[in-house]
XYZ file of C-alpha atoms in Angstrom:
676
model
C 0.042 -0.094 0.009
C 1.610 3.140 -0.916
C 2.153 5.993 1.736
C 2.208 9.787 1.551
C 5.216 11.090 3.626
C 6.457 14.585 4.153
C 10.252 14.553 5.614
C 12.254 17.577 6.900
C 15.652 17.888 8.196
C 16.611 20.633 10.612
C 17.579 23.887 9.020
C 21.044 24.939 8.474
C 21.615 28.573 10.104
C 22.486 30.938 7.443
C 25.825 32.329 8.558
C 28.215 29.787 7.993
C 29.463 26.746 5.882
C 27.990 23.157 6.052
C 30.748 20.909 7.488
C 30.978 17.049 7.907
C 29.166 17.080 11.398
C 25.943 18.856 9.889
C 26.061 16.168 6.837
C 25.249 13.202 9.216
C 21.822 14.623 9.288
C 21.004 15.351 5.730
C 22.678 12.029 4.565
C 20.787 10.126 7.163
C 17.503 11.736 5.871
C 18.381 11.565 2.001
C 19.188 7.996 2.483
C 15.829 7.170 4.299
C 13.858 9.313 1.681
C 15.577 7.760 -1.439
C 14.784 4.079 0.141
C 10.932 5.135 0.652
C 10.761 6.598 -2.882
C 12.521 3.396 -3.954
C 9.539 1.357 -2.397
C 6.989 3.448 -4.543
C 5.728 5.669 -1.895
C 4.851 9.358 -2.644
C 7.476 11.068 -0.602
C 8.503 14.903 -0.303
C 11.617 15.863 1.377
C 11.793 19.702 2.093
C 14.193 22.016 3.943
C 15.338 25.723 4.154
C 18.050 27.855 5.631
C 17.261 29.109 9.156
C 17.880 32.881 8.069
C 17.077 35.224 10.907
C 18.590 36.465 14.433
C 20.979 38.993 15.660
C 23.864 36.886 14.675
C 23.201 37.203 11.175
C 22.216 40.796 11.279
C 25.763 41.599 12.889
C 27.763 39.528 10.433
C 26.018 41.287 7.504
C 26.894 44.572 9.255
C 30.468 43.530 9.654
C 30.700 42.333 5.851
C 29.161 45.723 4.844
C 26.039 44.037 2.987
C 22.596 43.652 3.779
C 21.184 40.609 5.817
C 19.232 39.624 2.536
C 22.296 39.564 0.627
C 24.147 37.456 3.059
C 21.527 34.577 3.496
C 21.163 34.798 -0.208
C 24.664 34.132 -0.579
C 24.860 31.549 2.140
C 21.809 29.789 0.683
C 23.627 29.281 -2.715
C 26.613 27.818 -0.894
C 24.508 25.510 1.211
C 22.616 24.360 -1.973
C 25.660 23.590 -3.911
C 27.367 21.514 -1.218
C 24.181 19.551 -0.648
C 24.097 18.715 -4.387
C 27.710 17.938 -4.162
C 26.955 15.065 -1.513
C 23.904 14.071 -3.991
C 21.569 14.974 -1.180
C 18.123 15.655 -3.272
C 15.524 18.024 -1.821
C 12.081 18.326 -3.191
C 12.104 21.951 -2.115
C 14.817 24.040 -0.392
C 13.457 27.322 0.936
C 14.272 30.157 3.473
C 12.561 31.154 6.564
C 12.855 34.592 5.367
C 10.091 34.343 3.055
C 6.461 35.450 2.561
C 5.226 31.688 3.235
C 7.164 31.788 6.596
C 6.080 35.402 7.595
C 2.308 34.138 6.778
C 2.479 30.910 8.965
C 4.488 32.175 11.653
C 1.884 35.092 12.405
C -1.035 32.575 12.009
C 0.372 30.230 14.562
C 1.131 32.956 16.901
C -2.519 34.330 16.521
C -4.265 31.298 16.892
C -2.150 30.503 20.017
C -2.726 34.304 21.293
C -6.469 33.936 20.575
C -6.306 30.755 22.645
C -5.074 32.383 25.576
C -1.450 30.710 25.194
C 0.675 33.794 24.811
C 1.413 35.951 28.059
C 3.294 39.357 28.362
C 5.285 40.636 31.128
C 8.314 43.042 31.556
C 11.916 41.706 31.639
C 15.013 43.355 32.829
C 18.065 42.679 30.817
C 21.539 44.354 29.755
C 21.363 46.807 26.779
C 24.285 48.063 24.750
C 23.974 52.005 24.770
C 26.367 52.337 21.945
C 24.605 49.808 19.586
C 21.120 50.566 20.913
C 20.162 46.796 21.163
C 19.382 44.349 24.075
C 22.218 41.731 24.738
C 21.600 37.910 24.766
C 23.885 36.115 27.436
C 26.371 35.252 24.756
C 26.915 38.841 23.901
C 28.170 39.683 27.577
C 31.389 39.176 29.118
C 32.764 40.148 32.500
C 34.643 39.120 35.544
C 33.376 36.179 37.290
C 31.607 37.035 40.453
C 32.791 33.874 42.244
C 36.256 33.431 41.337
C 37.263 36.818 39.475
C 38.399 35.102 36.326
C 38.231 37.884 33.780
C 36.522 37.502 30.166
C 33.484 35.074 31.238
C 30.261 34.695 29.700
C 27.209 36.062 31.032
C 25.957 32.660 32.129
C 28.621 30.759 33.503
C 32.365 30.609 34.470
C 34.560 28.295 32.407
C 37.268 29.089 35.015
C 35.629 27.638 38.136
C 32.375 26.299 36.724
C 30.102 28.583 38.823
C 26.585 29.951 37.031
C 25.068 33.116 37.520
C 22.888 35.773 35.683
C 24.446 38.566 33.422
C 23.641 40.829 36.181
C 26.120 39.225 38.582
C 29.115 39.890 36.508
C 31.657 42.322 37.538
C 32.532 44.931 34.945
C 30.587 43.459 32.201
C 31.190 44.597 28.569
C 29.429 44.052 25.473
C 31.287 41.842 23.062
C 29.482 43.447 20.150
C 31.080 47.097 20.694
C 33.163 46.686 24.220
C 30.488 49.290 25.673
C 29.676 49.047 29.524
C 26.084 47.814 29.134
C 23.183 49.163 31.240
C 20.094 47.607 32.613
C 16.787 48.333 30.924
C 13.088 46.961 31.061
C 11.245 45.676 28.138
C 7.892 44.121 27.716
C 8.445 40.538 26.342
C 5.830 37.668 24.942
C 5.668 34.206 26.207
C 4.536 30.889 24.952
C 2.510 29.299 27.701
C 4.208 25.930 27.270
C 2.768 24.473 30.660
C -0.731 24.889 29.103
C 0.212 21.838 27.045
C 1.645 19.342 29.707
C -1.010 16.744 29.459
C -1.142 16.522 25.686
C 2.802 16.714 25.385
C 3.151 13.979 28.192
C 0.687 11.702 26.150
C 2.173 12.252 22.831
C 5.980 12.094 23.826
C 5.128 8.440 25.239
C 2.990 7.282 22.255
C 5.702 6.143 20.143
C 6.569 9.361 18.306
C 10.209 9.430 19.672
C 13.021 7.152 20.359
C 12.805 5.624 23.763
C 16.041 7.452 25.069
C 14.462 10.772 23.865
C 11.010 10.174 25.639
C 12.893 9.065 28.922
C 14.825 12.385 28.688
C 11.782 14.520 28.225
C 10.268 12.586 31.284
C 13.059 14.260 33.363
C 11.942 17.595 32.092
C 8.342 16.946 32.738
C 9.371 15.958 36.229
C 11.389 19.418 36.698
C 8.419 21.354 35.558
C 7.828 22.982 32.053
C 8.613 26.816 31.872
C 7.054 29.591 29.628
C 9.110 30.149 26.512
C 10.380 33.810 25.652
C 9.276 34.223 22.142
C 10.059 37.842 21.346
C 13.201 40.139 20.765
C 13.428 43.974 20.800
C 14.409 45.787 17.688
C 16.793 46.166 16.052
C 16.513 42.532 15.061
C 16.341 40.675 11.654
C 13.374 38.745 11.427
C 9.649 38.834 11.560
C 7.591 41.875 13.402
C 4.870 40.127 15.851
C 1.471 41.413 14.829
C 0.271 44.100 16.650
C 3.477 44.659 18.498
C 5.456 47.400 16.966
C 9.283 47.037 17.483
C 8.848 43.335 18.784
C 10.215 40.584 16.672
C 9.689 36.528 16.715
C 12.771 34.842 18.329
C 14.475 32.903 15.792
C 13.404 29.394 17.204
C 9.917 30.311 16.795
C 9.891 30.707 12.906
C 12.545 28.321 12.417
C 10.446 24.998 12.551
C 7.736 26.773 10.943
C 9.955 27.077 8.021
C 8.932 23.169 7.379
C 5.616 24.424 6.734
C 6.735 27.468 4.445
C 8.964 25.185 2.403
C 6.161 22.537 1.756
C 3.832 25.391 0.768
C 6.305 26.870 -1.701
C 6.394 23.395 -3.130
C 2.670 22.841 -3.303
C 2.638 26.315 -5.182
C 4.452 24.804 -7.950
C 3.231 21.048 -7.990
C 0.122 20.612 -9.558
C -2.298 18.492 -7.152
C -0.198 18.967 -4.237
C -2.462 20.058 -1.471
C -0.903 21.732 1.747
C -3.923 20.666 3.968
C -3.435 17.104 2.964
C -0.166 17.007 5.044
C -0.883 19.681 8.023
C -4.736 19.385 8.744
C -5.502 17.867 11.934
C -7.266 14.976 10.395
C -4.510 14.333 7.877
C -4.153 10.739 6.966
C -0.313 11.422 5.762
C 3.000 10.841 7.321
C 5.116 13.647 8.849
C 8.617 13.013 10.122
C 11.345 15.301 11.369
C 15.183 14.333 11.447
C 17.277 16.611 14.156
C 20.267 16.478 16.190
C 19.809 15.546 19.578
C 20.990 19.024 20.698
C 17.590 20.484 19.533
C 15.136 17.792 20.975
C 13.568 20.472 23.412
C 12.380 22.627 20.671
C 11.033 19.828 18.339
C 9.478 17.612 21.071
C 7.995 20.223 23.509
C 7.861 23.721 21.738
C 7.136 22.555 18.281
C 4.402 20.105 18.849
C 2.540 22.624 21.498
C 2.656 25.375 19.015
C 1.095 23.097 16.374
C -1.497 21.990 18.691
C -2.455 25.278 19.896
C -2.854 26.429 16.295
C -5.079 23.695 15.303
C -2.612 21.721 12.937
C -1.390 18.140 12.943
C 1.416 16.837 15.039
C 4.444 14.907 13.513
C 4.311 11.067 13.492
C 8.191 10.894 14.596
C 10.666 12.999 15.738
C 14.080 11.237 15.087
C 17.065 12.186 16.749
C 20.750 11.459 15.701
C 24.095 11.892 17.924
C 27.188 14.141 17.076
C 30.079 13.524 14.953
C 33.345 12.996 16.359
C 36.280 12.487 14.216
C 39.142 9.924 15.165
C 37.272 9.520 18.491
C 37.310 13.237 19.305
C 35.426 16.233 18.944
C 35.926 17.927 15.523
C 38.989 20.225 15.714
C 40.245 23.199 13.466
C 43.821 23.088 15.001
C 44.017 19.013 13.962
C 42.339 19.610 10.751
C 39.486 17.624 11.492
C 36.911 20.398 11.293
C 36.136 19.795 7.819
C 33.932 21.608 5.555
C 31.640 20.047 3.117
C 33.471 21.972 0.292
C 36.994 21.013 1.385
C 35.905 17.448 1.541
C 34.609 17.684 -2.192
C 37.683 19.013 -3.473
C 39.628 15.774 -2.467
C 37.131 12.661 -2.000
C 34.385 10.970 -3.520
C 30.965 12.021 -1.832
C 29.982 8.480 -1.841
C 32.699 7.154 0.098
C 31.316 9.440 2.947
C 27.709 8.622 2.234
C 28.429 4.688 2.376
C 30.743 5.384 5.914
C 28.157 7.380 7.659
C 25.336 4.772 6.489
C 27.549 1.987 7.874
C 27.730 3.724 11.078
C 24.179 4.998 11.520
C 21.624 3.363 13.759
C 18.227 3.968 14.953
C 19.212 5.383 18.435
C 21.007 8.674 19.177
C 24.430 7.320 19.583
C 27.452 9.622 18.530
C 29.080 8.535 14.953
C 32.866 8.426 14.807
C 34.367 9.251 11.444
C 37.964 7.352 11.886
C 39.741 8.140 9.131
C 41.761 5.171 8.982
C 38.707 2.954 9.196
C 37.097 5.079 6.544
C 39.852 4.217 4.000
C 39.865 0.469 4.895
C 36.228 -0.191 5.014
C 35.256 1.688 1.945
C 38.193 0.102 -0.034
C 37.200 -3.437 1.318
C 33.349 -3.099 1.038
C 32.728 -1.108 -2.180
C 35.726 -1.509 -4.136
C 36.968 -4.979 -2.981
C 33.489 -6.732 -2.426
C 30.398 -4.800 -4.540
C 32.382 -3.552 -7.447
C 34.796 -6.460 -7.546
C 31.894 -8.859 -8.672
C 30.760 -6.740 -11.568
C 34.288 -6.235 -12.832
C 35.073 -10.006 -12.522
C 32.001 -11.147 -14.592
C 31.499 -8.298 -17.022
C 34.828 -8.899 -19.050
C 33.847 -12.671 -19.948
C 30.320 -11.714 -20.891
C 31.510 -8.790 -22.844
C 34.469 -10.837 -24.742
C 32.835 -14.316 -25.264
C 29.134 -13.853 -25.179
C 28.542 -10.657 -27.049
C 27.350 -8.793 -23.893
C 24.462 -11.341 -23.641
C 23.462 -12.537 -20.317
C 21.626 -15.975 -19.918
C 18.962 -16.853 -17.500
C 19.957 -18.407 -14.342
C 18.341 -20.302 -11.459
C 20.331 -20.602 -8.323
C 19.745 -20.847 -4.673
C 22.063 -17.969 -4.038
C 20.076 -15.518 -6.299
C 17.012 -16.639 -4.600
C 18.872 -15.864 -1.094
C 19.744 -12.359 -2.320
C 16.089 -11.580 -3.534
C 14.557 -12.853 -0.220
C 17.178 -10.669 1.951
C 15.232 -7.622 0.440
C 12.557 -7.752 3.199
C 14.777 -7.811 6.087
C 17.324 -5.152 4.511
C 13.877 -3.222 3.857
C 13.002 -3.684 7.589
C 16.273 -2.195 8.806
C 16.317 0.787 6.330
C 12.611 1.587 7.335
C 13.880 1.925 11.166
C 16.925 3.768 10.256
C 19.260 0.947 11.266
C 21.357 1.511 8.183
C 24.340 -0.140 9.605
C 22.540 -3.399 10.310
C 21.355 -3.105 6.589
C 24.838 -2.624 5.003
C 25.928 -5.559 7.130
C 23.531 -7.838 5.584
C 24.106 -6.537 2.195
C 28.043 -7.172 2.578
C 27.285 -10.596 3.944
C 25.667 -11.222 0.692
C 28.637 -9.823 -1.333
C 30.895 -12.252 0.496
C 28.696 -15.222 -0.378
C 28.573 -14.202 -4.115
C 32.565 -13.484 -4.478
C 32.880 -16.931 -2.656
C 30.694 -18.587 -5.460
C 32.754 -16.777 -8.183
C 36.061 -18.013 -6.249
C 34.649 -21.813 -6.109
C 33.533 -21.740 -9.770
C 36.586 -20.038 -11.308
C 35.275 -18.783 -14.483
C 38.905 -17.655 -15.433
C 40.118 -21.410 -15.142
C 37.235 -22.631 -17.601
C 37.980 -19.565 -19.894
C 41.490 -20.762 -20.369
C 40.399 -24.206 -21.425
C 37.357 -23.167 -23.570
C 36.673 -19.297 -23.571
C 32.844 -19.992 -25.149
C 31.975 -22.519 -22.375
C 28.041 -22.071 -21.514
C 29.121 -22.773 -17.889
C 31.345 -19.409 -17.975
C 27.924 -17.512 -19.254
C 25.936 -19.122 -16.387
C 28.556 -18.091 -13.642
C 28.821 -14.652 -14.584
C 25.296 -13.896 -15.346
C 24.507 -14.922 -12.105
C 27.218 -12.857 -10.672
C 25.783 -9.936 -12.314
C 22.186 -10.734 -11.414
C 23.288 -10.664 -7.910
C 25.318 -7.564 -8.369
C 22.103 -5.829 -9.733
C 20.336 -7.113 -6.369
C 22.996 -5.621 -4.154
C 22.930 -2.289 -6.194
C 19.220 -2.172 -5.809
C 19.656 -2.334 -1.822
C 22.660 0.275 -1.962
C 20.992 2.651 -4.353
C 19.491 4.880 -1.471
C 23.277 4.966 0.047
C 24.951 5.336 -3.559
C 22.710 7.274 -6.042
C 25.631 8.286 -8.200
C 27.005 4.665 -8.494
C 23.474 3.309 -9.094
C 23.048 5.427 -12.116
C 26.254 4.106 -13.522
C 25.165 0.635 -12.724
C 21.898 1.335 -14.479
C 23.754 2.408 -17.578
C 26.126 -0.647 -17.758
C 23.371 -3.129 -16.962
C 21.010 -1.266 -19.487
C 18.281 -1.184 -17.084
C 15.645 1.594 -16.656
C 16.014 1.832 -12.915
C 16.896 -0.102 -9.656
C 13.771 0.614 -7.712
C 12.909 -2.026 -4.727
C 10.575 -4.104 -6.653
C 12.800 -4.793 -9.648
C 14.979 -7.237 -7.473
C 12.121 -9.989 -7.672
C 12.489 -9.544 -11.802
C 15.390 -11.434 -12.726
C 17.276 -9.998 -16.217
C 17.413 -13.369 -17.929
C 18.452 -13.091 -21.673
C 19.587 -9.422 -21.479
C 22.191 -7.469 -23.241
C 24.417 -5.466 -21.106
C 26.801 -2.474 -21.954
C 30.287 -2.309 -21.713
C 31.784 -1.797 -18.145
C 33.242 1.000 -16.968
C 34.988 1.783 -13.581
C 32.424 2.319 -11.130
C 34.632 3.685 -7.783
C 38.267 4.334 -7.427
C 39.767 3.343 -4.280
C 40.296 5.845 -1.487
C 43.896 7.005 -1.286
C 45.072 7.877 2.272
C 46.996 10.585 0.623
C 43.922 12.378 -0.545
C 42.583 12.141 2.894
C 45.766 13.553 4.515
C 45.838 16.648 1.808
C 41.946 17.163 3.172
C 43.338 17.347 6.452
C 46.022 19.566 5.643
C 43.732 21.820 3.672
C 41.490 21.979 6.672
C 44.477 23.440 8.821
C 45.298 25.722 6.233
C 41.808 26.960 6.077
C 42.523 28.558 9.941
C 44.767 31.107 8.285
C 41.987 32.314 6.313
C 38.951 31.782 8.486
C 35.368 32.624 7.730
C 34.645 36.379 8.587
C 32.981 36.252 12.042
C 32.149 38.852 14.713
C 35.251 40.604 15.862
C 36.052 40.595 19.720
C 35.912 44.015 21.138
C 39.364 45.788 21.767
C 38.920 45.501 25.398
C 38.798 41.847 25.457
C 42.214 40.613 26.652
C 43.993 38.054 24.316
C 45.592 36.199 27.347
C 44.462 35.975 30.929
C 46.497 37.936 33.302
C 48.603 36.098 35.956
C 47.007 36.054 39.118
C 48.930 37.649 42.534
C 51.591 35.738 43.329
C 51.685 33.076 46.132
C 54.324 31.496 48.150
C 55.317 27.774 48.210
C 53.600 27.195 51.466
C 50.120 28.292 50.078
C 51.124 26.087 46.934
C 51.758 22.992 48.958
C 48.317 23.436 50.477
C 46.565 22.327 47.332
C 45.784 18.535 47.478
C 45.876 17.172 44.050
C 44.291 13.617 43.675
C 43.496 10.902 41.135
C 39.827 10.315 40.877
C 37.937 7.980 38.472
C 34.689 9.255 36.916
C 31.829 7.212 37.779
C 29.167 9.054 36.394
C 28.921 12.075 33.933
C 25.583 13.986 33.260
C 24.438 16.939 31.243
C 23.132 19.766 33.686
C 19.935 21.303 32.510
C 19.952 24.817 32.030
C 23.579 25.047 31.956
C 25.829 25.344 28.690
C 28.848 24.782 29.993
C 28.640 22.585 33.068
C 28.754 18.783 33.671
C 27.943 16.796 36.838
C 30.572 14.479 37.517
C 30.404 11.834 40.219
C 34.207 10.908 41.180
C 35.708 8.117 43.137
C 38.233 9.557 45.099
C 39.580 6.391 46.519
C 38.823 4.675 50.169
C 35.173 4.292 49.103
C 34.710 8.145 49.105
C 32.417 9.577 46.324
C 32.154 13.273 45.454
C 30.214 15.480 43.133
C 31.867 18.051 41.085
C 30.512 20.681 38.616
C 33.053 21.197 35.782
C 32.672 23.635 33.082
C 33.919 21.114 30.336
C 30.584 20.419 28.614
C 31.659 22.492 25.337
C 34.538 19.813 24.837
C 32.691 16.723 26.298
C 28.930 17.129 25.336
C 28.519 13.582 25.093
C 29.292 12.678 28.964
C 28.983 9.023 28.599
C 32.693 9.064 26.874
C 33.992 10.325 30.166
C 32.877 7.418 32.436
C 35.597 5.106 33.672
C 38.413 7.620 32.925
C 40.746 8.964 35.323
C 41.451 12.627 36.126
C 42.859 14.873 38.723
C 41.042 17.035 41.011
C 41.722 19.589 43.602
C 40.776 17.449 46.649
C 40.683 19.945 49.513
C 38.826 22.683 47.824
C 35.849 23.802 50.429
C 32.314 22.706 49.014
C 30.481 25.467 47.148
C 26.689 25.760 46.660
C 25.729 26.337 43.254
C 22.372 26.802 41.389
C 22.341 23.334 40.383
C 23.784 21.401 43.765
C 26.837 21.459 45.906
C 30.100 20.970 44.245
C 32.721 19.173 46.395
C 35.908 19.710 44.566
C 37.300 20.806 41.222
C 38.466 18.791 38.038
C 41.683 20.114 36.600
C 41.633 20.780 32.644
C 43.817 22.628 30.073
C 43.279 23.876 26.761
C 42.474 27.417 25.130
C 38.832 26.871 25.590
C 35.726 26.057 23.672
C 35.813 22.514 22.222
C 39.507 22.333 23.064
C 39.406 21.385 26.721
C 41.457 18.498 27.896
C 41.163 16.359 31.076
C 44.418 15.696 32.630
C 44.852 11.985 32.791
C 47.545 10.392 34.827
C 49.576 7.415 33.282
C 48.512 3.952 33.223
C 48.584 2.482 36.651
C 47.259 5.399 38.843
C 44.576 4.644 41.170
C 41.767 6.811 42.691
C 43.102 8.413 45.770
C 46.542 8.493 44.664
C 48.257 11.976 45.456
C 49.896 13.995 42.590
C 53.280 15.611 44.048
């Protein structure tokens, strides 16, 4: 039975380039969409650039162009990069569009008229020089707890303390360097708690992955808060109806961009009706693919806004994990922060499509791009197994049998056909890794069959032996089966195979229709081996990109480049610091804190301590820390924080951001061991 499906990926922000971390999501979605289309379903894949916000406004100003010109240029770049990786949207749009303005206003007005919008005054920092209110990320100053300079407005990276921007000492605007002043402004809030019962039922009804639903359960237990959906002028975005000088916060109109993009598709597609996919009684299916870092917006705010505005809710919101490279976060200094365009200059996009698919599962686990494994796996699987079947068999058919296959019947071919059902189940549930393992297992069996039959040996005795035609026809029939299953992952190669095999398409159902007596075309190389030197050249180019980085907002002149040395202490004072080895037993994100992790440490002799550490930017997948050894200040007095009591301090080093490294002692150290 044919299904009608609308699929979206999260919208990339329109102020930077696409990198490999972004591509995890778009490749995952594209593969799933291509699979569904191959099965004969009516599927539409839409996306758009997320084009609003203060950051875009400021970057455009810095570049001396209008925000409209900036987002247009970035959109062109994004679409070129996506096309380079053979990601095929049915519609790619922008949140800065007439359609998005219409739906943002409509959803807001329906929620407002339903009593789900509140207003109240908010006091916040204001930049008197630039005449704009400052979000926390645009404010820095001296930590009110430890005195460290140049700390952001919500937490200290030096001591881990959390606070409000108003508690900072000597605050300054990172935009102008001016000292901010406090001003009051009326803000608009979406009353999320109004939808608690509906959201609890929806999140527990199979629309989310189990681990995501469990995480949301913690948020329900902590209590839902009203959501600030307004920003004051100047702001690049849409003005709130009947509220002059007030603009929709970028995160309100960003997911509405899914609706806007689909509306634009409907406008140019005869017979495609918007209400068929968005009305509350819709019989179609709606799925969102997102990163795990934006679950809160897509699994709480978004369905609540839709429900309050009388639109349908998604059938599924599928979250994926983050990308690491060689086991660590992507790093510009190591050359592993790789832009999509840089990759395309050195490597075939199908290599990455296959490798990501081989690692993607249905859960939210992080995905690691191990570059050595990347080279080995692509060469072994695609070149050494799949392409090898075609290259081994095609020559005999071309040279000795006039490009003509013969009908064959064999249990191996039947097995290949039958495997399509289980492989389809894996694709359907987004367990691409399992699907590819099964496909490669079939490839192993086909290669083994050819090795056992040895057509090259038969050809030495009698090049036109009919048995050779049967062996090689079976090999190519089975190869077509494999490529039918791999077509969603390797669309470029599948088109080459269609040309070589002289077939119209490789849709899923065609696997049940043997080619029989069929004429093929001359075989051409389908895929080259990955060369390790090309990978290294890509890494080098990514490192060199640091010399000419993208244009970003400048730091104000008042920002110190290096933190000043603190007042000197004597040796006796230093010796009072008790440094101990500790093992990390638990590591968790701290809700409401962008830079903190909660660690439970084993300090030896059965003692356990809770420590809040400001290292989330480097270790935002906390599970990777469990079991590791680190060094802690064991005799630091406990400090009560907003999120609990911190009973020590973990030592870390690095320039900050994603480059923060825990200091782990050599093998053989035990919890409780003192560092001298």
